[in-house]
Tab-separated table of C-alpha atoms in Angstrom:
chain	number	residue	atom	x	y	z
A	10	MET	CA	-1.294	30.758	-3.426
A	11	SER	CA	-0.616	27.252	-4.731
A	12	LYS	CA	-2.041	24.372	-2.714
A	13	LYS	CA	0.460	21.900	-4.139
A	14	ILE	CA	2.453	20.003	-1.503
A	15	LEU	CA	5.416	17.704	-2.108
A	16	VAL	CA	5.784	14.755	0.277
A	17	THR	CA	9.178	13.051	0.119
A	18	GLY	CA	9.025	9.456	1.299
A	19	GLY	CA	5.325	9.595	0.519
A	20	THR	CA	4.893	5.867	-0.071
A	21	GLY	CA	6.259	5.055	3.384
A	22	PHE	CA	4.253	4.491	6.562
A	23	ILE	CA	3.933	8.040	7.897
A	24	GLY	CA	4.227	9.582	4.452
A	25	SER	CA	1.304	7.696	2.924
A	26	HIS	CA	-1.023	8.591	5.797
A	27	THR	CA	0.063	12.222	5.548
A	28	VAL	CA	-0.669	12.226	1.817
A	29	VAL	CA	-4.220	11.012	2.444
A	30	GLU	CA	-4.811	13.654	5.134
A	31	LEU	CA	-3.498	16.390	2.850
A	32	GLN	CA	-5.693	15.247	-0.016
A	33	GLN	CA	-8.757	15.172	2.197
A	34	ALA	CA	-7.896	18.700	3.333
A	35	GLY	CA	-7.996	19.889	-0.269
A	36	PHE	CA	-4.305	19.918	-1.159
A	37	ASP	CA	-2.830	18.745	-4.454
A	38	VAL	CA	-0.152	16.252	-3.375
A	39	MET	CA	2.956	15.036	-5.187
A	40	ILE	CA	5.171	12.194	-3.958
A	41	ILE	CA	8.890	11.587	-4.345
A	42	ASP	CA	10.181	8.218	-3.114
A	43	ASN	CA	12.987	5.905	-4.194
A	44	LEU	CA	11.095	2.843	-2.884
A	45	SER	CA	14.052	1.715	-0.768
A	46	ASN	CA	11.683	0.672	2.031
A	47	SER	CA	8.218	0.843	0.485
A	48	TYR	CA	6.239	-0.267	-2.539
A	49	GLU	CA	4.964	1.631	-5.568
A	50	TRP	CA	1.542	-0.010	-5.210
A	51	VAL	CA	1.054	2.159	-2.118
A	52	VAL	CA	0.144	4.903	-4.613
A	53	ASP	CA	-2.780	2.687	-5.715
A	54	SER	CA	-3.744	2.197	-2.079
A	55	ILE	CA	-3.708	5.936	-1.434
A	56	GLU	CA	-6.042	6.402	-4.391
A	57	LYS	CA	-8.384	3.726	-3.001
A	58	VAL	CA	-8.562	5.522	0.344
A	59	SER	CA	-8.892	9.123	-0.834
A	60	GLY	CA	-10.313	8.726	-4.323
A	61	ILE	CA	-7.447	10.892	-5.617
A	62	ARG	CA	-4.277	9.608	-7.252
A	63	PRO	CA	-1.171	11.550	-6.210
A	64	GLU	CA	1.485	12.216	-8.806
A	65	PHE	CA	4.433	9.897	-8.083
A	66	SER	CA	8.103	10.264	-9.058
A	67	ASN	CA	10.678	7.568	-8.330
A	68	ILE	CA	13.665	9.742	-7.437
A	69	ASP	CA	16.573	9.248	-5.058
A	70	LEU	CA	17.099	12.576	-3.284
A	71	CYS	CA	20.843	11.913	-3.305
A	72	ASN	CA	20.657	12.227	-7.102
A	73	LYS	CA	20.971	16.008	-7.413
A	74	GLU	CA	20.587	16.021	-11.180
A	75	ALA	CA	17.291	14.116	-11.154
A	76	LEU	CA	15.991	16.226	-8.270
A	77	SER	CA	16.874	19.470	-10.047
A	78	LYS	CA	14.998	18.349	-13.148
A	79	PHE	CA	11.940	17.581	-11.017
A	80	PHE	CA	11.860	21.083	-9.547
A	81	LEU	CA	12.361	22.707	-12.933
A	82	LEU	CA	9.075	21.102	-13.939
A	83	ASN	CA	7.341	21.757	-10.612
A	84	SER	CA	8.279	25.232	-9.426
A	85	ASP	CA	4.704	25.931	-8.261
A	86	ILE	CA	5.011	23.773	-5.113
A	87	ALA	CA	3.862	25.698	-2.032
A	88	GLY	CA	5.560	23.537	0.582
A	89	ILE	CA	7.451	20.329	1.280
A	90	ILE	CA	7.047	17.696	3.976
A	91	HIS	CA	10.322	15.798	4.098
A	92	PHE	CA	9.983	12.243	5.431
A	93	ALA	CA	12.476	10.449	3.161
A	94	ALA	CA	15.365	9.026	5.203
A	95	PHE	CA	16.830	5.813	6.525
A	96	LYS	CA	15.500	5.252	10.053
A	97	ALA	CA	16.747	1.981	11.587
A	98	VAL	CA	18.801	2.722	14.703
A	99	GLY	CA	20.563	-0.650	14.760
A	100	GLU	CA	21.471	-0.526	11.086
A	101	SER	CA	22.888	2.970	11.524
A	102	VAL	CA	25.304	1.643	14.153
A	103	LEU	CA	26.473	-1.114	11.809
A	104	ASN	CA	26.670	1.112	8.728
A	105	PRO	CA	26.969	4.756	9.853
A	106	MET	CA	28.278	6.149	6.558
A	107	LYS	CA	25.190	4.861	4.751
A	108	TYR	CA	23.077	6.959	7.098
A	109	TYR	CA	25.212	10.104	7.000
A	110	ARG	CA	25.351	10.043	3.227
A	111	ASN	CA	21.666	9.361	2.662
A	112	ASN	CA	20.022	11.391	5.404
A	113	VAL	CA	22.254	14.474	5.332
A	114	LEU	CA	23.131	14.662	1.637
A	115	SER	CA	19.519	14.198	0.590
A	116	LEU	CA	18.481	17.110	2.811
A	117	ILE	CA	21.211	19.375	1.439
A	118	ASN	CA	20.190	18.541	-2.134
A	119	LEU	CA	16.560	19.200	-1.306
A	120	LEU	CA	17.292	22.583	0.272
A	121	GLU	CA	19.464	23.700	-2.616
A	122	CYS	CA	16.744	22.757	-5.081
A	123	THR	CA	13.988	24.439	-3.074
A	124	THR	CA	16.052	27.612	-2.895
A	125	ALA	CA	16.447	27.625	-6.664
A	126	ALA	CA	12.705	26.978	-7.090
A	127	GLY	CA	11.695	29.691	-4.589
A	128	ILE	CA	9.874	27.306	-2.228
A	129	ASN	CA	9.639	28.817	1.257
A	130	ASN	CA	7.864	26.272	3.472
A	131	ILE	CA	9.415	23.043	4.771
A	132	VAL	CA	8.283	20.546	7.388
A	133	PHE	CA	11.063	18.183	8.453
A	134	SER	CA	10.527	14.730	9.905
A	135	SER	CA	12.955	14.645	12.815
A	136	SER	CA	12.994	12.293	15.799
A	137	CYS	CA	12.950	12.217	19.596
A	138	THR	CA	16.388	10.604	19.330
A	139	VAL	CA	17.749	14.176	19.169
A	140	TYR	CA	17.141	14.375	22.943
A	141	GLY	CA	19.477	11.463	23.678
A	142	GLN	CA	18.850	10.254	27.239
A	143	PRO	CA	16.936	13.236	28.692
A	144	ASP	CA	17.224	14.248	32.338
A	145	GLU	CA	13.467	14.638	32.683
A	146	LEU	CA	10.350	13.151	31.120
A	147	PRO	CA	8.247	14.031	29.296
A	148	VAL	CA	10.440	16.039	26.947
A	149	SER	CA	9.264	19.309	25.415
A	150	GLU	CA	10.400	21.661	22.664
A	151	THR	CA	12.680	23.365	25.207
A	152	THR	CA	14.392	20.159	26.338
A	153	PRO	CA	18.095	20.449	25.411
A	154	PHE	CA	19.725	18.093	22.958
A	155	LYS	CA	22.038	15.477	24.429
A	156	THR	CA	24.400	13.006	22.806
A	157	PRO	CA	22.352	10.625	20.633
A	158	TYR	CA	22.814	6.897	21.032
A	159	SER	CA	23.181	6.176	17.316
A	160	PRO	CA	24.398	7.632	14.026
A	161	TYR	CA	20.733	7.838	13.024
A	162	GLY	CA	20.141	10.217	15.935
A	163	TYR	CA	23.153	12.288	14.912
A	164	THR	CA	21.810	12.641	11.370
A	165	LYS	CA	18.616	14.128	12.796
A	166	GLN	CA	20.520	16.528	15.044
A	167	VAL	CA	22.765	17.597	12.176
A	168	SER	CA	19.771	17.996	9.879
A	169	GLU	CA	17.962	20.192	12.377
A	170	LYS	CA	21.046	22.407	12.689
A	171	ILE	CA	21.308	22.646	8.901
A	172	LEU	CA	17.653	23.647	8.737
A	173	GLU	CA	18.087	26.224	11.512
A	174	ASP	CA	20.966	27.888	9.689
A	175	TYR	CA	19.180	27.597	6.341
A	176	SER	CA	15.963	29.174	7.589
A	177	SER	CA	17.861	32.054	9.209
A	178	SER	CA	19.966	32.874	6.176
A	179	ALA	CA	17.404	32.236	3.443
A	180	LYS	CA	14.362	33.529	5.384
A	181	LYS	CA	12.453	30.270	4.963
A	182	ASN	CA	9.675	28.825	7.115
A	183	VAL	CA	10.886	25.576	8.676
A	184	ILE	CA	9.536	23.329	11.421
A	185	SER	CA	10.836	20.012	12.757
A	186	LEU	CA	8.571	17.200	13.941
A	187	ARG	CA	10.145	15.190	16.768
A	188	TYR	CA	8.368	11.936	17.496
A	189	PHE	CA	9.133	8.382	18.510
A	190	ASN	CA	7.704	5.079	17.304
A	191	PRO	CA	4.446	6.253	15.711
A	192	ILE	CA	2.020	3.367	15.331
A	193	GLY	CA	-1.351	2.582	13.798
A	194	ALA	CA	-2.987	2.372	10.416
A	195	HIS	CA	-5.735	4.036	8.438
A	196	LYS	CA	-9.195	2.975	9.592
A	197	SER	CA	-9.795	1.392	6.171
A	198	ALA	CA	-6.781	-0.924	6.746
A	199	ILE	CA	-5.811	-0.252	3.129
A	200	ILE	CA	-2.638	1.549	4.168
A	201	GLY	CA	-0.507	0.868	7.230
A	202	GLU	CA	3.056	0.035	8.209
A	203	LEU	CA	4.575	-2.581	5.900
A	204	PRO	CA	8.356	-2.257	5.626
A	205	ILE	CA	10.395	-4.236	3.150
A	206	GLY	CA	12.126	-7.267	4.689
A	207	ILE	CA	12.475	-7.798	8.438
A	208	PRO	CA	11.010	-4.837	10.353
A	209	ASN	CA	13.364	-2.660	12.375
A	210	ASN	CA	10.563	-1.086	14.388
A	211	LEU	CA	8.772	-2.769	17.273
A	212	ILE	CA	5.125	-2.613	16.257
A	213	PRO	CA	5.375	-4.145	12.752
A	214	TYR	CA	7.615	-6.873	14.180
A	215	LEU	CA	5.072	-7.458	16.931
A	216	THR	CA	2.115	-7.662	14.560
A	217	GLN	CA	3.994	-9.900	12.120
A	218	THR	CA	4.833	-12.229	15.015
A	219	ALA	CA	1.186	-12.252	16.089
A	220	ILE	CA	0.049	-13.466	12.655
A	221	GLY	CA	2.820	-16.059	12.457
A	222	LYS	CA	5.017	-14.353	9.879
A	223	ARG	CA	7.854	-14.106	12.457
A	224	GLU	CA	8.711	-16.967	14.807
A	225	CYS	CA	9.073	-14.942	17.987
A	226	LEU	CA	9.549	-11.482	19.449
A	227	ASN	CA	12.717	-11.168	21.539
A	228	ILE	CA	12.566	-8.956	24.611
A	229	TRP	CA	16.078	-7.819	25.504
A	230	GLY	CA	17.307	-6.914	28.996
A	231	ASN	CA	16.203	-7.882	32.494
A	232	ASP	CA	16.842	-4.817	34.659
A	233	TYR	CA	14.239	-2.331	33.446
A	234	ASP	CA	11.961	-0.525	35.900
A	235	THR	CA	9.014	-2.823	35.184
A	236	PRO	CA	7.377	-5.569	37.279
A	237	ASP	CA	9.377	-8.388	35.657
A	238	GLY	CA	12.476	-6.402	34.734
A	239	THR	CA	11.890	-6.624	30.957
């Protein structure tokens, strides 16, 4: 069996760390990323950390033609870890169609291409936003979905449903990872979270404020169940 794994969004924060872990576990890793929120030099950084340079292709997954050509040349891929998506909750509220088009269309294109290439194993990067405002904490795999609070959350719910139907009909192996605000960096500090422009996630904004790159960190609200209400 091939040990070649494709990581979409592999130059991003979670993707780049996953690539390193896969390489160190003995897998041959390929990356697809359109660099909409990351940098191509991350490929150099991955090589510095692992000693192995992953093969990189600058492809927008919404470009079905380019994606199809990639799979024609790489039909020996054993599995795919799909991280590539827009992920800013606030931006999705302001520009919902951008998120529906990118996050859902890219997944559909990917699944159609993997079907044609005979690839049977897919790991999907979902989100805890699929749970909406849960009735109980902590959530578990059996916690029911509730109405998400953003178009971003809807794209993850829709994507999971697409994958459920796809795996049932095409007899594919699919799993969804639901997580919220992952943080940290590789112990070498060579790779970490460095989004393009102003961060939309808390931790990079916090760290950039700490080093003086951002003027201040705003804390919104005053009625939370915390000692000072924030």
